CSV table of C-alpha atoms in Angstrom, one decimal:
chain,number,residue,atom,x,y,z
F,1,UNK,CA,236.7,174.2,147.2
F,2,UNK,CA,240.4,172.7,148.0
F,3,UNK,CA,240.3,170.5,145.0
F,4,UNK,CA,239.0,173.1,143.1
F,5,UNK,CA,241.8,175.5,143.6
F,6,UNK,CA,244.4,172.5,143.6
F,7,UNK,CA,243.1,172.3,140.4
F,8,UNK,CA,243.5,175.0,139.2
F,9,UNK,CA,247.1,175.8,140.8
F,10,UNK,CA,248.0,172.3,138.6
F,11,UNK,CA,247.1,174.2,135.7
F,12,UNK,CA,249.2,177.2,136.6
F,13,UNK,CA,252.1,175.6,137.5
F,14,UNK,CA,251.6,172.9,134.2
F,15,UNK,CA,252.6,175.8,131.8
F,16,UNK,CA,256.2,175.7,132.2
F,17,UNK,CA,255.6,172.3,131.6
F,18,UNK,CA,253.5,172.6,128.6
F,19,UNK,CA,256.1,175.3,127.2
F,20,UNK,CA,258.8,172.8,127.7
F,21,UNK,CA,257.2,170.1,125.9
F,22,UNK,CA,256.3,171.9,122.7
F,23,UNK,CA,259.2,173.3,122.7
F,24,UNK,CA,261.4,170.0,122.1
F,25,UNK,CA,258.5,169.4,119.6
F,26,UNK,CA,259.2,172.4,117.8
F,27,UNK,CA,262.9,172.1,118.1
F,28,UNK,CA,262.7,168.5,116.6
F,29,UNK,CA,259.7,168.3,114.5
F,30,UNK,CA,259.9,172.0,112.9
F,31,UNK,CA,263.1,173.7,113.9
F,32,UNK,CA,265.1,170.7,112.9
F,33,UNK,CA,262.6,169.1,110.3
F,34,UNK,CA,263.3,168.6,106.8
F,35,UNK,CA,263.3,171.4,104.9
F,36,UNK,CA,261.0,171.9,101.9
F,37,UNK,CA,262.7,174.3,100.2
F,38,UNK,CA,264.1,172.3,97.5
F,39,UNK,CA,260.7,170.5,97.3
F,40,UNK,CA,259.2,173.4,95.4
F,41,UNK,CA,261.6,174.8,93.7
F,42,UNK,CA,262.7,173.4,90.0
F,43,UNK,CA,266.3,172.5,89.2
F,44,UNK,CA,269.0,176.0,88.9
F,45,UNK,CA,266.9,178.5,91.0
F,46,UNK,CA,268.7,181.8,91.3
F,47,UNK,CA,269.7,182.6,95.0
F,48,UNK,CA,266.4,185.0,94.3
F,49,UNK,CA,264.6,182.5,93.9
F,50,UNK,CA,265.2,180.5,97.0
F,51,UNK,CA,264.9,183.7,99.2
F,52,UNK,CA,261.7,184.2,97.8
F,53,UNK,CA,260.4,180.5,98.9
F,54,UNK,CA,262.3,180.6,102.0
F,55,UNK,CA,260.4,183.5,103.0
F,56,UNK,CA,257.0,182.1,102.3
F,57,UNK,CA,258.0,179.3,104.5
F,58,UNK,CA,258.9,181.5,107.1
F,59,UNK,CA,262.2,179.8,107.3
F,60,UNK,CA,264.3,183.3,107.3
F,61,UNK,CA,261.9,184.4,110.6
F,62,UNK,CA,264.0,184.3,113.8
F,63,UNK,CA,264.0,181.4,116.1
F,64,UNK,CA,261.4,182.6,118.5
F,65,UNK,CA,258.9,183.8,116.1
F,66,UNK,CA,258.7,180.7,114.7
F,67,UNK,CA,258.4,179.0,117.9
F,68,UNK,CA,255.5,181.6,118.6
F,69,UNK,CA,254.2,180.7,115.3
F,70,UNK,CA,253.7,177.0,116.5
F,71,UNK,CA,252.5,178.0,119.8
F,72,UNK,CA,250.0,179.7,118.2
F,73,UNK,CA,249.0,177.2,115.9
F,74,UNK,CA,248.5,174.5,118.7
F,75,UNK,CA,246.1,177.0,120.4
F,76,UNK,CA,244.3,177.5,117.4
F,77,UNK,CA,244.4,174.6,116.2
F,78,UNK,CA,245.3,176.1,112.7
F,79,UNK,CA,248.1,173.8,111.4
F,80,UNK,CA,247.9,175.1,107.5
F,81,UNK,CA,247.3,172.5,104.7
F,82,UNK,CA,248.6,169.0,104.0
F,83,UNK,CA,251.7,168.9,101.6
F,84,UNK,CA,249.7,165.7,100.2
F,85,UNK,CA,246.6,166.3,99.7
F,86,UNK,CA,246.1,170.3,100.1
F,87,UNK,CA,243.0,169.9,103.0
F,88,UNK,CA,243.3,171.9,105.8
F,89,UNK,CA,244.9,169.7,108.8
F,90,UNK,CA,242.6,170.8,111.3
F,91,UNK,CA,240.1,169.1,109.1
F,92,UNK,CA,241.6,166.1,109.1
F,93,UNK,CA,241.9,165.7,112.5
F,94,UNK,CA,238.4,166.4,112.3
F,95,UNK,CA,237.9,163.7,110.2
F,96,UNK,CA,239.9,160.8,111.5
F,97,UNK,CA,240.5,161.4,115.6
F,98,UNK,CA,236.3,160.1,115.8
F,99,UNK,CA,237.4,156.9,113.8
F,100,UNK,CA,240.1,156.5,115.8
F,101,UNK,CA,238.5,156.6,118.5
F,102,UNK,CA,235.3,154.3,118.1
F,103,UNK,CA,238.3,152.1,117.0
F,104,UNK,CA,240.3,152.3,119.9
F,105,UNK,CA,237.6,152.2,122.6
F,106,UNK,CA,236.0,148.7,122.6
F,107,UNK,CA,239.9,147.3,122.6
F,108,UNK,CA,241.4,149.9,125.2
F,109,UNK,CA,237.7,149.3,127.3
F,110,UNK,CA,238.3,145.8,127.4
F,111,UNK,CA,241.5,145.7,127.8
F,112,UNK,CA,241.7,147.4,131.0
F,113,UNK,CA,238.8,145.9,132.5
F,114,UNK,CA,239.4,142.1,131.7
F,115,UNK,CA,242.7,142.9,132.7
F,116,UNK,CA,242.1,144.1,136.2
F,117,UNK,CA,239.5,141.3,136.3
F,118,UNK,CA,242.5,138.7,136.0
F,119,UNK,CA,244.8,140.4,138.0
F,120,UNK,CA,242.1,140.1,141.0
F,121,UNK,CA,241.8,136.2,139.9
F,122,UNK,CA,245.3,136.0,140.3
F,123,UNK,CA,246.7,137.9,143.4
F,124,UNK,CA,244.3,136.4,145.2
F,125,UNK,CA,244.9,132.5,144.2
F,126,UNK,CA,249.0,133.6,144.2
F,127,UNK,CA,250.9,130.8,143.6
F,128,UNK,CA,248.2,128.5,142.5
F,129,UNK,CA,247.2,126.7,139.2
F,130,UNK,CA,245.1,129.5,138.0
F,131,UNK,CA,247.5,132.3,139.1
F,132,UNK,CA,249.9,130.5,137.1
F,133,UNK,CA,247.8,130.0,133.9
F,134,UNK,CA,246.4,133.6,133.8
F,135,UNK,CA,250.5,134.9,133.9
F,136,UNK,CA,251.2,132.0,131.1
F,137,UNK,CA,248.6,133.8,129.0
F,138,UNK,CA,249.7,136.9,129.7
F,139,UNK,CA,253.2,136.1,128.7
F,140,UNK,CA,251.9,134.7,125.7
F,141,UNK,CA,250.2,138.3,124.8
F,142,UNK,CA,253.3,139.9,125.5
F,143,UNK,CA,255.2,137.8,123.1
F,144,UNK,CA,253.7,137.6,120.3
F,145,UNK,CA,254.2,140.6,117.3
F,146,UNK,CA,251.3,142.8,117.2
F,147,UNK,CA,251.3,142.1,113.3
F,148,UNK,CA,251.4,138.3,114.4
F,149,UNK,CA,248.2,138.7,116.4
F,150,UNK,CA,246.7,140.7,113.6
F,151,UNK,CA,247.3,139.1,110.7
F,152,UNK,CA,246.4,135.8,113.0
F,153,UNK,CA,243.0,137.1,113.8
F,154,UNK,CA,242.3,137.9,110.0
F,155,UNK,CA,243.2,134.9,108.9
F,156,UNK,CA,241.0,132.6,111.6
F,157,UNK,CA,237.7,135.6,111.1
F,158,UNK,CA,238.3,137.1,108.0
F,159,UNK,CA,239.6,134.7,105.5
F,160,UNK,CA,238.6,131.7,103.9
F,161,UNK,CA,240.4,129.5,105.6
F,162,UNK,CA,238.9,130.5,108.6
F,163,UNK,CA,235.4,132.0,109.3
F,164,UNK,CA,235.2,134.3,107.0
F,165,UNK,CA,232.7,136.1,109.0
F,166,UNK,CA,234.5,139.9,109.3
F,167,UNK,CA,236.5,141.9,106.6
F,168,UNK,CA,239.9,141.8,105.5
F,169,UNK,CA,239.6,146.0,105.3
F,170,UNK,CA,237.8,149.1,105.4
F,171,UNK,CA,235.3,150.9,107.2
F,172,UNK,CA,232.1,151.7,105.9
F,173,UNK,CA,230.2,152.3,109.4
F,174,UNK,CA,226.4,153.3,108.5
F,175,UNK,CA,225.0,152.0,111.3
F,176,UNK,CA,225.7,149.9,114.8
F,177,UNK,CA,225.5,146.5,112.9
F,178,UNK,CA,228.3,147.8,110.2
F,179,UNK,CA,230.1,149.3,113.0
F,180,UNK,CA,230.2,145.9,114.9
F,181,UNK,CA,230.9,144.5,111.8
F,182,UNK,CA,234.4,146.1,111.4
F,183,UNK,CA,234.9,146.5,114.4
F,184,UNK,CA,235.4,143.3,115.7
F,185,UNK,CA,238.2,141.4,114.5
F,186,UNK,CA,240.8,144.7,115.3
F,187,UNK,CA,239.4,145.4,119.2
F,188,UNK,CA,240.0,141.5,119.6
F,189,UNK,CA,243.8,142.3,118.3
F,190,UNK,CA,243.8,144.9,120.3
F,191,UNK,CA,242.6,143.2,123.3
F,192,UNK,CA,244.8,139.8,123.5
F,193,UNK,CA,247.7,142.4,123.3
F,194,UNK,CA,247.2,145.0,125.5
F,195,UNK,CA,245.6,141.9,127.9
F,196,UNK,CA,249.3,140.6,128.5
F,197,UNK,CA,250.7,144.1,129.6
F,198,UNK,CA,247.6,145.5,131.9
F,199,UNK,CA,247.2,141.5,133.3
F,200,UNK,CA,251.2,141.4,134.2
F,201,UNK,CA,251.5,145.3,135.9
F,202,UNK,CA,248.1,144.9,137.8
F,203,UNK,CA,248.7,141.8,139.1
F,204,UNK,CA,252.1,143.2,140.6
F,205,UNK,CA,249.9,146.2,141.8
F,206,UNK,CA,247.3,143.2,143.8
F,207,UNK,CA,250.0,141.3,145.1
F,208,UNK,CA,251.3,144.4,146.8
F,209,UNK,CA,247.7,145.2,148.0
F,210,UNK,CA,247.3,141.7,149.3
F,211,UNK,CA,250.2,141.6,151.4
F,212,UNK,CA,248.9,145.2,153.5
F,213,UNK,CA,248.1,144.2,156.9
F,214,UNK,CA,244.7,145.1,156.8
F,215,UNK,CA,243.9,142.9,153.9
F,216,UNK,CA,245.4,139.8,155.5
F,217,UNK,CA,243.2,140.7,158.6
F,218,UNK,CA,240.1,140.5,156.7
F,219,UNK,CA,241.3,137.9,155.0
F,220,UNK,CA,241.9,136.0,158.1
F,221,UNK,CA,238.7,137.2,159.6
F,222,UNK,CA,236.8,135.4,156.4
F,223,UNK,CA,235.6,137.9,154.2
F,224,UNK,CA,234.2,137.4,151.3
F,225,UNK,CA,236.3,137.2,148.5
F,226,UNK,CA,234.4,139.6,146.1
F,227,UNK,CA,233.9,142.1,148.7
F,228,UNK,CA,237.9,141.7,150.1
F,229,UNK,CA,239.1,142.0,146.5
F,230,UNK,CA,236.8,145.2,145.4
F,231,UNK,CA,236.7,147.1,148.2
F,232,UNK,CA,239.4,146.3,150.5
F,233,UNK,CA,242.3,145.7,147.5
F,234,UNK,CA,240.9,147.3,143.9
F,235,UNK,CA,239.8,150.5,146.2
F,236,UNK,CA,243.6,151.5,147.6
F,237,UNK,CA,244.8,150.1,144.2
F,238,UNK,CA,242.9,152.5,142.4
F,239,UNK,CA,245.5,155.5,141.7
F,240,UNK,CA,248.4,153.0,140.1
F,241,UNK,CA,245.5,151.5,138.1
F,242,UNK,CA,244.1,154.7,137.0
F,243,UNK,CA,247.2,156.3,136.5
F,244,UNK,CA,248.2,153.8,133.9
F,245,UNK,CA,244.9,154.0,132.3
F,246,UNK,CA,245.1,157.9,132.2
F,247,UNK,CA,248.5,158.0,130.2
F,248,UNK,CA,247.2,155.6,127.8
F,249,UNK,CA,244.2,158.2,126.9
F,250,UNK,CA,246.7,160.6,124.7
F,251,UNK,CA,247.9,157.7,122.5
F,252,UNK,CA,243.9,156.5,122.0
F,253,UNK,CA,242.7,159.9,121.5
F,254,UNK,CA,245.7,161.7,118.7
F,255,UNK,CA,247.8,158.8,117.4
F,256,UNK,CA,245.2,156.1,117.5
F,257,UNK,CA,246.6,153.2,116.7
F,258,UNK,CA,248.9,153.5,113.6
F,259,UNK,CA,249.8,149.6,112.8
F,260,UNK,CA,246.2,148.7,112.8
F,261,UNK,CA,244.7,150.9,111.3
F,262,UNK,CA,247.7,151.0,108.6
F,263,UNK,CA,246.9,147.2,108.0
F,264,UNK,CA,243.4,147.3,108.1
F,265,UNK,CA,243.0,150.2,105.3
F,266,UNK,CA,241.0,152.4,108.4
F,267,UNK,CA,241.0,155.9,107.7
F,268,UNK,CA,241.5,156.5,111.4
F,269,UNK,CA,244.7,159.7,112.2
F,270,UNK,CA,247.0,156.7,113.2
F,271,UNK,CA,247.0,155.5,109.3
F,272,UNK,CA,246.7,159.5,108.4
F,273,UNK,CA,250.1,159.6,110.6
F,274,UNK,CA,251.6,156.7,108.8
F,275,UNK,CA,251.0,158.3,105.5
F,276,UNK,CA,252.2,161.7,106.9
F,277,UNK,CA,255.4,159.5,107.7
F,278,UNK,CA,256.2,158.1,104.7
F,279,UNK,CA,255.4,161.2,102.4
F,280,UNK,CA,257.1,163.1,104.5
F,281,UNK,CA,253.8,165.7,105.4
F,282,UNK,CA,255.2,168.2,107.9
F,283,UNK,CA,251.8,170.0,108.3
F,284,UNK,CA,250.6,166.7,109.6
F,285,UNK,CA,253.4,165.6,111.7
F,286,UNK,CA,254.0,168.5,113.9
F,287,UNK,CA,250.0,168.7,114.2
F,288,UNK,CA,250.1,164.9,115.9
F,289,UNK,CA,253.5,165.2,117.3
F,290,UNK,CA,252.6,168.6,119.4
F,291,UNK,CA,249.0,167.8,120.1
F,292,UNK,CA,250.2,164.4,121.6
F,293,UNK,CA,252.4,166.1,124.0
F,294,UNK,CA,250.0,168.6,125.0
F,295,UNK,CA,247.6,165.8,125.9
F,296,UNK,CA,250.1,164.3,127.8
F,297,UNK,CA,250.7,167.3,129.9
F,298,UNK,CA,247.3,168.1,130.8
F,299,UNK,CA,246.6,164.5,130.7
F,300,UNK,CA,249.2,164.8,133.6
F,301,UNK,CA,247.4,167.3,135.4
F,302,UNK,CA,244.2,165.7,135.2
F,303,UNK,CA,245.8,162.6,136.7
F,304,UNK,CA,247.0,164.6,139.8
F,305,UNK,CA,243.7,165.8,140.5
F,306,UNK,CA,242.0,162.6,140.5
F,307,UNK,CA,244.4,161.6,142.8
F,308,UNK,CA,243.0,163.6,145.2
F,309,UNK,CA,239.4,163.1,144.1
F,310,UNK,CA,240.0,159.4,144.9
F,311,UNK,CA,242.3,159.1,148.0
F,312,UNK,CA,241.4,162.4,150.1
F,313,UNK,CA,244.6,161.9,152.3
F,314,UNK,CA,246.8,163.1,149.1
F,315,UNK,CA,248.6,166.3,150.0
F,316,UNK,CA,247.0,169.1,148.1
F,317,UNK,CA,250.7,170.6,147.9
């Protein structure tokens, strides 16, 4: 029941939040956006003329109806149509966050969990030869260009010169075979990169666990490795791990993940974004850009409450 209405006081007291963050969005994205007024209207328009547009564009509403305009339209979800292509935005979120997503997953799954996995490996053999290898490799992941790694992966699984076992593009998913088909070669991109980052900030989070007094008595006292590492370490460094892992969940969910899917021709909302970018599509923009910090903000809230859901003695203040 305390949880319960912690919970719900979060949500309460996230609204000022939430109002705050759309707000810059709107200020930015629409307020402040590019104006299409020109964009539909031919060469020596009468000042007539330019009212007329400006008025179906709502640009000549005052500054608060037009923010009520977008608050509405993130509750709603009703973000118009795309200046590109004319569909209904709403629909292509629709459309493209489920590709995105099956996308995403395997890579972000995999990610995280290998990368705890290490970071165990290595806070506990600190200072050794394998503490020391699993960091060199994680250094490695966070050097190298994300286009690098792609275009590195395509070429040794897609091409042939390589394996020539995956494709260079697309995504015709019809079944799990074609899924893991095209899958593949982009979560293991995905993976070697995000592998150097999650690898690097969990370890710090071990090494801090490692040094508690508690852990170095049952380390001294000869537990067993697996069981000192998982419940007497991973346990009380659950809330950093799962607070990294929580504000990741906005940028998997809305903006997917805009370079890959841009290179690999997947109509996932990250390459919808990309195109939305370079054309310029407002519709589509402030759709992403405002979902993405909504998300955040209850992603936020969420966060706090599994805080408590995981380490009781958190103050439900």
């Amino acid at each position: 029941m305390d949880t319960l209405q912690y919970a719900l006081r979060k949500l309460v007291t996230g609204i000022p939040l939430v109002l705050g963050v759309t707000f810059i969005s709107f200020v930015l994205m629409v307020y402040f956006g590019p104006d299409k007024t020109y964009d539909l209207i031919g060469k020596n328009a009468t000042p007539e003329q330019i009212a007329e547009i400006r008025a179906d564009l709502g640009y000549d509403q005052p500054f608060f109806v037009r923010y009520g305009d977008y608050l509405r339209e993130l509750v709603t979800l009703d973000f118009g149509y795309s200046d590109s292509t004319g569909e209904r935005v709403s629909r292509i979120l629709a459309r493209t966050i489920p590709i995105s997503l099956a996308l995403t997953l395997p890579g972000f799954i995999l990610g995280n969990a290998l990368g705890v996995l290490l970071a165990l490996i290595a806070g506990f053999f600190r200072g050794g030869l394998i503490d020391r290898a699993i960091m060199a490799g994680a250094v490695v992941g966070m050097s190298i260009s994300f286009l690098i790694i792609i275009i590195g992966f395509q070429v040794l699984l897609s091409s042939s010169y390589g394996l020539n076992y995956f494709p260079v593009r697309g995504w015709e998913v019809y079944s799990l075979g074609d899924y893991l088909y095209y899958v593949t070669v982009p979560t293991l991109a995905i993976v070697f990169v995000s592998l150097g980052y999650n690898t690097r900030f969990y370890r710090a989070v071990v090494v801090e666990e490692m040094n508690r007094d508690h852990v170095r008595t049952a380390r001294a006292f000869g537990t067993p490795p697996a069981k000192l590492l998982f419940r007497n370490v991973l346990r009380n460094a659950a809330i950093p791990i799962m607070t990294r892992i929580m504000f990741s969940i906005p940028l998997v969910v809305i903006s997917g993940s805009l370079l890959i899917e841009s290179y690999f021709g997947i109509p996932g909302v990250g390459k919808v974004t990309y195109d939305a970018i370079t054309t310029g599509d407002q519709p589509i923009l402030k759709a992403v850009v405002g979902a993405t910090a909504v998300l955040f903000v209850l992603t936020l809230i969420a966060t706090d409450v599994m805080y408590k859901v995981i380490d009781p003695r958190v103050s439900l203040k």
